[in-house]
């Protein structure tokens, strides 16, 4: 498919590698959402009564939505961090007394939809049950027989926290999807990639891509891993970007040697630095000095003296 389209192959590799992190992030976020049921933290499942709530709890569903015709204040406040976060209410559903924690100051609440979490704290529940039994002057076992075993708390649902998490997840997915879509667009229209748009002196990117394909196929004068030179272009492919310089625009070039540590030992590294007519600098490192010398010799013969 990419025979005689070497330049487009470089652009394709650059685009795919640029898309890869976004694709990994996108898939990873979706897997995490599915594996840990994060989306379930943002939604509430409607329950018709205590039996439905019990089934939800058995299925590890925490968030419940329940319609209450009437709820009465129990006379006890619910504290979090030494502050009143809500009040305890009770209502009767399907013949069961259900305890609720609602952020309200009304003694009686009518026609209310509570969205909260199912609390299964037996210690708190039994303490509340004992207090109610003492106030009603009845046996605790008698009260427990008609009382639902879980408390539904509106105030324990971390609304702000989950909203922030939801916004962050959506933002990450949108950013990743944008990168992926831009990558697909550049695969379909390679002349729209930054590598082509940034070539100085080129007005028609599509024609430039076609010409570069032809030049790299038919007029290749120097063919190295990091640098390819034709009679018109110098092409420097790398993992994420392929730089292209018109040889007519090259004005200054030089070679420098540096001592760098690679792995466990120091090694001589040779740098080729090129500047074009727009004062844009390109730098490439080589392990082999002869490769730099080959390019320098070509530039000396074909681009004037540095």
PDB file of C-alpha atoms in Angstrom, residues 109-285:
ATOM      1  CA  UNK A 109     -41.820  16.168  54.790  1.00  0.00           C
ATOM      2  CA  UNK A 110     -44.437  15.408  52.132  1.00  0.00           C
ATOM      3  CA  UNK A 111     -44.134  13.943  48.633  1.00  0.00           C
ATOM      4  CA  UNK A 112     -40.343  13.764  48.646  1.00  0.00           C
ATOM      5  CA  UNK A 113     -37.921  11.861  46.412  1.00  0.00           C
ATOM      6  CA  UNK A 114     -34.808  10.895  48.354  1.00  0.00           C
ATOM      7  CA  UNK A 115     -31.629  10.076  46.459  1.00  0.00           C
ATOM      8  CA  UNK A 116     -28.997   8.638  48.733  1.00  0.00           C
ATOM      9  CA  UNK A 117     -26.871   5.688  49.748  1.00  0.00           C
ATOM     10  CA  UNK A 118     -27.875   2.524  51.569  1.00  0.00           C
ATOM     11  CA  UNK A 119     -26.147   2.499  54.953  1.00  0.00           C
ATOM     12  CA  UNK A 120     -25.659  -0.901  56.565  1.00  0.00           C
ATOM     13  CA  UNK A 121     -23.972   0.264  59.784  1.00  0.00           C
ATOM     14  CA  UNK A 122     -25.542  -2.170  62.267  1.00  0.00           C
ATOM     15  CA  UNK A 123     -24.099  -0.420  65.324  1.00  0.00           C
ATOM     16  CA  UNK A 124     -25.624   2.944  64.449  1.00  0.00           C
ATOM     17  CA  UNK A 125     -28.850   1.297  63.333  1.00  0.00           C
ATOM     18  CA  UNK A 126     -29.339  -0.652  66.560  1.00  0.00           C
ATOM     19  CA  UNK A 127     -28.480   2.382  68.690  1.00  0.00           C
ATOM     20  CA  UNK A 128     -31.101   4.375  66.820  1.00  0.00           C
ATOM     21  CA  UNK A 129     -33.541   1.494  67.215  1.00  0.00           C
ATOM     22  CA  UNK A 130     -32.953   1.320  70.987  1.00  0.00           C
ATOM     23  CA  UNK A 131     -33.498   5.062  71.383  1.00  0.00           C
ATOM     24  CA  UNK A 132     -36.751   4.897  69.435  1.00  0.00           C
ATOM     25  CA  UNK A 133     -37.934   1.875  71.437  1.00  0.00           C
ATOM     26  CA  UNK A 134     -37.211   3.691  74.698  1.00  0.00           C
ATOM     27  CA  UNK A 135     -39.082   6.801  73.528  1.00  0.00           C
ATOM     28  CA  UNK A 136     -42.052   4.709  72.414  1.00  0.00           C
ATOM     29  CA  UNK A 137     -41.930   2.587  75.587  1.00  0.00           C
ATOM     30  CA  UNK A 138     -41.946  -0.686  73.657  1.00  0.00           C
ATOM     31  CA  UNK A 139     -39.595  -3.629  73.434  1.00  0.00           C
ATOM     32  CA  UNK A 140     -36.713  -3.261  71.018  1.00  0.00           C
ATOM     33  CA  UNK A 141     -37.393  -6.674  69.430  1.00  0.00           C
ATOM     34  CA  UNK A 142     -40.983  -5.673  68.807  1.00  0.00           C
ATOM     35  CA  UNK A 143     -39.911  -2.455  67.084  1.00  0.00           C
ATOM     36  CA  UNK A 144     -37.196  -4.248  65.119  1.00  0.00           C
ATOM     37  CA  UNK A 145     -39.726  -6.699  63.688  1.00  0.00           C
ATOM     38  CA  UNK A 146     -41.483  -3.888  61.833  1.00  0.00           C
ATOM     39  CA  UNK A 147     -38.368  -1.840  60.991  1.00  0.00           C
ATOM     40  CA  UNK A 148     -36.306  -1.998  57.815  1.00  0.00           C
ATOM     41  CA  UNK A 149     -32.722  -3.031  58.601  1.00  0.00           C
ATOM     42  CA  UNK A 150     -30.938  -0.325  56.594  1.00  0.00           C
ATOM     43  CA  UNK A 151     -30.813   3.452  56.781  1.00  0.00           C
ATOM     44  CA  UNK A 152     -31.093   5.460  53.583  1.00  0.00           C
ATOM     45  CA  UNK A 153     -28.900   8.548  53.828  1.00  0.00           C
ATOM     46  CA  UNK A 154     -29.186  11.514  51.535  1.00  0.00           C
ATOM     47  CA  UNK A 155     -26.302  13.400  53.132  1.00  0.00           C
ATOM     48  CA  UNK A 156     -23.744  10.565  52.863  1.00  0.00           C
ATOM     49  CA  UNK A 157     -23.818  10.631  49.083  1.00  0.00           C
ATOM     50  CA  UNK A 158     -20.655  12.551  48.097  1.00  0.00           C
ATOM     51  CA  UNK A 159     -22.410  14.692  45.522  1.00  0.00           C
ATOM     52  CA  UNK A 160     -19.692  17.309  45.006  1.00  0.00           C
ATOM     53  CA  UNK A 161     -16.900  14.720  44.955  1.00  0.00           C
ATOM     54  CA  UNK A 162     -18.627  12.523  42.387  1.00  0.00           C
ATOM     55  CA  UNK A 163     -19.505  15.570  40.298  1.00  0.00           C
ATOM     56  CA  UNK A 164     -15.823  16.542  40.194  1.00  0.00           C
ATOM     57  CA  UNK A 165     -14.850  12.948  39.321  1.00  0.00           C
ATOM     58  CA  UNK A 166     -17.494  12.865  36.598  1.00  0.00           C
ATOM     59  CA  UNK A 167     -16.272  16.141  35.092  1.00  0.00           C
ATOM     60  CA  UNK A 168     -12.661  14.916  35.183  1.00  0.00           C
ATOM     61  CA  UNK A 169     -13.541  11.604  33.500  1.00  0.00           C
ATOM     62  CA  UNK A 170     -15.538  13.347  30.778  1.00  0.00           C
ATOM     63  CA  UNK A 171     -12.715  15.867  30.251  1.00  0.00           C
ATOM     64  CA  UNK A 172     -10.076  13.121  29.941  1.00  0.00           C
ATOM     65  CA  UNK A 173     -12.243  11.139  27.521  1.00  0.00           C
ATOM     66  CA  UNK A 174     -12.975  14.224  25.401  1.00  0.00           C
ATOM     67  CA  UNK A 175      -9.301  15.224  25.246  1.00  0.00           C
ATOM     68  CA  UNK A 176      -8.246  11.680  24.335  1.00  0.00           C
ATOM     69  CA  UNK A 177     -11.015  11.386  21.743  1.00  0.00           C
ATOM     70  CA  UNK A 178      -9.994  14.735  20.230  1.00  0.00           C
ATOM     71  CA  UNK A 179      -6.389  13.525  19.847  1.00  0.00           C
ATOM     72  CA  UNK A 180      -7.630  10.274  18.268  1.00  0.00           C
ATOM     73  CA  UNK A 181      -9.942  12.081  15.837  1.00  0.00           C
ATOM     74  CA  UNK A 182      -7.204  14.544  14.863  1.00  0.00           C
ATOM     75  CA  UNK A 183      -4.906  11.565  14.265  1.00  0.00           C
ATOM     76  CA  UNK A 184      -7.488   9.847  12.049  1.00  0.00           C
ATOM     77  CA  UNK A 185      -7.942  13.094  10.131  1.00  0.00           C
ATOM     78  CA  UNK A 186      -4.177  13.334   9.556  1.00  0.00           C
ATOM     79  CA  UNK A 187      -4.015   9.709   8.411  1.00  0.00           C
ATOM     80  CA  UNK A 188      -6.705  10.455   5.831  1.00  0.00           C
ATOM     81  CA  UNK A 189      -5.130  13.781   4.836  1.00  0.00           C
ATOM     82  CA  UNK A 190      -1.356  13.448   5.468  1.00  0.00           C
ATOM     83  CA  UNK A 191      -0.618  16.873   3.955  1.00  0.00           C
ATOM     84  CA  UNK A 192      -2.448  18.376   6.953  1.00  0.00           C
ATOM     85  CA  UNK A 193       0.181  17.120   9.420  1.00  0.00           C
ATOM     86  CA  UNK A 194       2.455  19.693  11.130  1.00  0.00           C
ATOM     87  CA  UNK A 195       5.501  18.143   9.463  1.00  0.00           C
ATOM     88  CA  UNK A 196       4.172  19.198   6.048  1.00  0.00           C
ATOM     89  CA  UNK A 197       2.559  22.479   7.094  1.00  0.00           C
ATOM     90  CA  UNK A 198       5.846  23.639   8.642  1.00  0.00           C
ATOM     91  CA  UNK A 199       7.964  23.167   5.515  1.00  0.00           C
ATOM     92  CA  UNK A 200       9.252  26.616   4.606  1.00  0.00           C
ATOM     93  CA  UNK A 201       8.535  27.783   1.081  1.00  0.00           C
ATOM     94  CA  UNK A 202       5.835  25.191   0.357  1.00  0.00           C
ATOM     95  CA  UNK A 203       2.377  26.513  -0.484  1.00  0.00           C
ATOM     96  CA  UNK A 204       0.598  23.312  -1.539  1.00  0.00           C
ATOM     97  CA  UNK A 205       1.039  20.577   1.052  1.00  0.00           C
ATOM     98  CA  UNK A 206      -0.620  17.871  -1.032  1.00  0.00           C
ATOM     99  CA  UNK A 207       1.750  18.433  -3.936  1.00  0.00           C
ATOM    100  CA  UNK A 208       4.685  18.562  -1.500  1.00  0.00           C
ATOM    101  CA  UNK A 209       3.794  15.111  -0.129  1.00  0.00           C
ATOM    102  CA  UNK A 210       3.585  13.671  -3.629  1.00  0.00           C
ATOM    103  CA  UNK A 211       6.898  15.261  -4.570  1.00  0.00           C
ATOM    104  CA  UNK A 212       8.606  14.033  -1.384  1.00  0.00           C
ATOM    105  CA  UNK A 213       7.370  10.495  -2.074  1.00  0.00           C
ATOM    106  CA  UNK A 214       8.849  10.699  -5.561  1.00  0.00           C
ATOM    107  CA  UNK A 215      12.091  12.297  -4.370  1.00  0.00           C
ATOM    108  CA  UNK A 216      12.672   9.653  -1.697  1.00  0.00           C
ATOM    109  CA  UNK A 217      11.945   6.942  -4.248  1.00  0.00           C
ATOM    110  CA  UNK A 218      13.838   8.192  -7.302  1.00  0.00           C
ATOM    111  CA  UNK A 219      16.311  10.906  -6.240  1.00  0.00           C
ATOM    112  CA  UNK A 220      17.717   9.695  -2.942  1.00  0.00           C
ATOM    113  CA  UNK A 221      21.329  10.823  -2.582  1.00  0.00           C
ATOM    114  CA  UNK A 222      21.994  10.036   1.085  1.00  0.00           C
ATOM    115  CA  UNK A 223      20.076   7.331   2.886  1.00  0.00           C
ATOM    116  CA  UNK A 224      20.737   7.114   6.621  1.00  0.00           C
ATOM    117  CA  UNK A 225      18.604   6.126   9.580  1.00  0.00           C
ATOM    118  CA  UNK A 226      18.191   9.694  10.830  1.00  0.00           C
ATOM    119  CA  UNK A 227      18.787  11.771   7.695  1.00  0.00           C
ATOM    120  CA  UNK A 228      17.721  11.317   4.069  1.00  0.00           C
ATOM    121  CA  UNK A 229      18.790  13.795   1.420  1.00  0.00           C
ATOM    122  CA  UNK A 230      17.523  14.202  -2.129  1.00  0.00           C
ATOM    123  CA  UNK A 231      18.486  16.850  -4.648  1.00  0.00           C
ATOM    124  CA  UNK A 232      15.773  19.099  -3.213  1.00  0.00           C
ATOM    125  CA  UNK A 233      14.962  18.039   0.372  1.00  0.00           C
ATOM    126  CA  UNK A 234      16.633  17.036   3.612  1.00  0.00           C
ATOM    127  CA  UNK A 235      14.304  14.735   5.561  1.00  0.00           C
ATOM    128  CA  UNK A 236      14.853  13.885   9.227  1.00  0.00           C
ATOM    129  CA  UNK A 237      12.406  11.193  10.430  1.00  0.00           C
ATOM    130  CA  UNK A 238      11.915  10.490  14.137  1.00  0.00           C
ATOM    131  CA  UNK A 239       9.322   8.683  16.223  1.00  0.00           C
ATOM    132  CA  UNK A 240       6.838  11.517  16.630  1.00  0.00           C
ATOM    133  CA  UNK A 241       7.778  13.971  13.905  1.00  0.00           C
ATOM    134  CA  UNK A 242       9.459  14.121  10.522  1.00  0.00           C
ATOM    135  CA  UNK A 243      11.276  17.379   9.769  1.00  0.00           C
ATOM    136  CA  UNK A 244      11.730  18.517   6.203  1.00  0.00           C
ATOM    137  CA  UNK A 245      14.107  21.237   4.987  1.00  0.00           C
ATOM    138  CA  UNK A 246      14.494  22.478   1.440  1.00  0.00           C
ATOM    139  CA  UNK A 247      18.190  22.160   0.625  1.00  0.00           C
ATOM    140  CA  UNK A 248      18.059  25.553  -1.110  1.00  0.00           C
ATOM    141  CA  UNK A 249      17.071  27.107   2.227  1.00  0.00           C
ATOM    142  CA  UNK A 250      19.942  25.627   4.232  1.00  0.00           C
ATOM    143  CA  UNK A 251      22.374  28.382   5.223  1.00  0.00           C
ATOM    144  CA  UNK A 252      24.417  27.186   8.203  1.00  0.00           C
ATOM    145  CA  UNK A 253      25.517  23.730   9.336  1.00  0.00           C
ATOM    146  CA  UNK A 254      28.056  22.444  11.825  1.00  0.00           C
ATOM    147  CA  UNK A 255      29.266  19.353  13.671  1.00  0.00           C
ATOM    148  CA  UNK A 256      29.855  19.151  17.407  1.00  0.00           C
ATOM    149  CA  UNK A 257      31.109  16.374  19.632  1.00  0.00           C
ATOM    150  CA  UNK A 258      29.869  15.785  23.180  1.00  0.00           C
ATOM    151  CA  UNK A 259      30.660  13.202  25.813  1.00  0.00           C
ATOM    152  CA  UNK A 260      27.452  11.614  27.164  1.00  0.00           C
ATOM    153  CA  UNK A 261      26.654   8.741  29.456  1.00  0.00           C
ATOM    154  CA  UNK A 262      24.688   5.989  27.766  1.00  0.00           C
ATOM    155  CA  UNK A 263      23.589   3.090  29.906  1.00  0.00           C
ATOM    156  CA  UNK A 264      26.657   2.322  32.072  1.00  0.00           C
ATOM    157  CA  UNK A 265      29.459   4.043  30.166  1.00  0.00           C
ATOM    158  CA  UNK A 266      30.369   7.383  28.594  1.00  0.00           C
ATOM    159  CA  UNK A 267      30.258   7.671  24.841  1.00  0.00           C
ATOM    160  CA  UNK A 268      31.116  10.245  22.195  1.00  0.00           C
ATOM    161  CA  UNK A 269      28.023  11.716  20.564  1.00  0.00           C
ATOM    162  CA  UNK A 270      28.207  13.742  17.366  1.00  0.00           C
ATOM    163  CA  UNK A 271      25.660  16.490  16.785  1.00  0.00           C
ATOM    164  CA  UNK A 272      24.668  17.845  13.408  1.00  0.00           C
ATOM    165  CA  UNK A 273      23.145  21.334  13.651  1.00  0.00           C
ATOM    166  CA  UNK A 274      21.470  22.915  10.629  1.00  0.00           C
ATOM    167  CA  UNK A 275      19.880  26.341  10.271  1.00  0.00           C
ATOM    168  CA  UNK A 276      17.688  27.405   7.375  1.00  0.00           C
ATOM    169  CA  UNK A 277      16.845  30.810   5.916  1.00  0.00           C
ATOM    170  CA  UNK A 278      14.097  31.309   8.505  1.00  0.00           C
ATOM    171  CA  UNK A 279      16.625  30.882  11.347  1.00  0.00           C
ATOM    172  CA  UNK A 280      14.982  27.618  12.371  1.00  0.00           C
ATOM    173  CA  UNK A 281      17.459  25.166  13.886  1.00  0.00           C
ATOM    174  CA  UNK A 282      17.434  21.402  13.439  1.00  0.00           C
ATOM    175  CA  UNK A 283      19.594  19.160  15.577  1.00  0.00           C
ATOM    176  CA  UNK A 284      20.310  15.460  15.240  1.00  0.00           C
ATOM    177  CA  UNK A 285      22.598  13.188  17.278  1.00  0.00           C
TER     178      UNK A 285
END
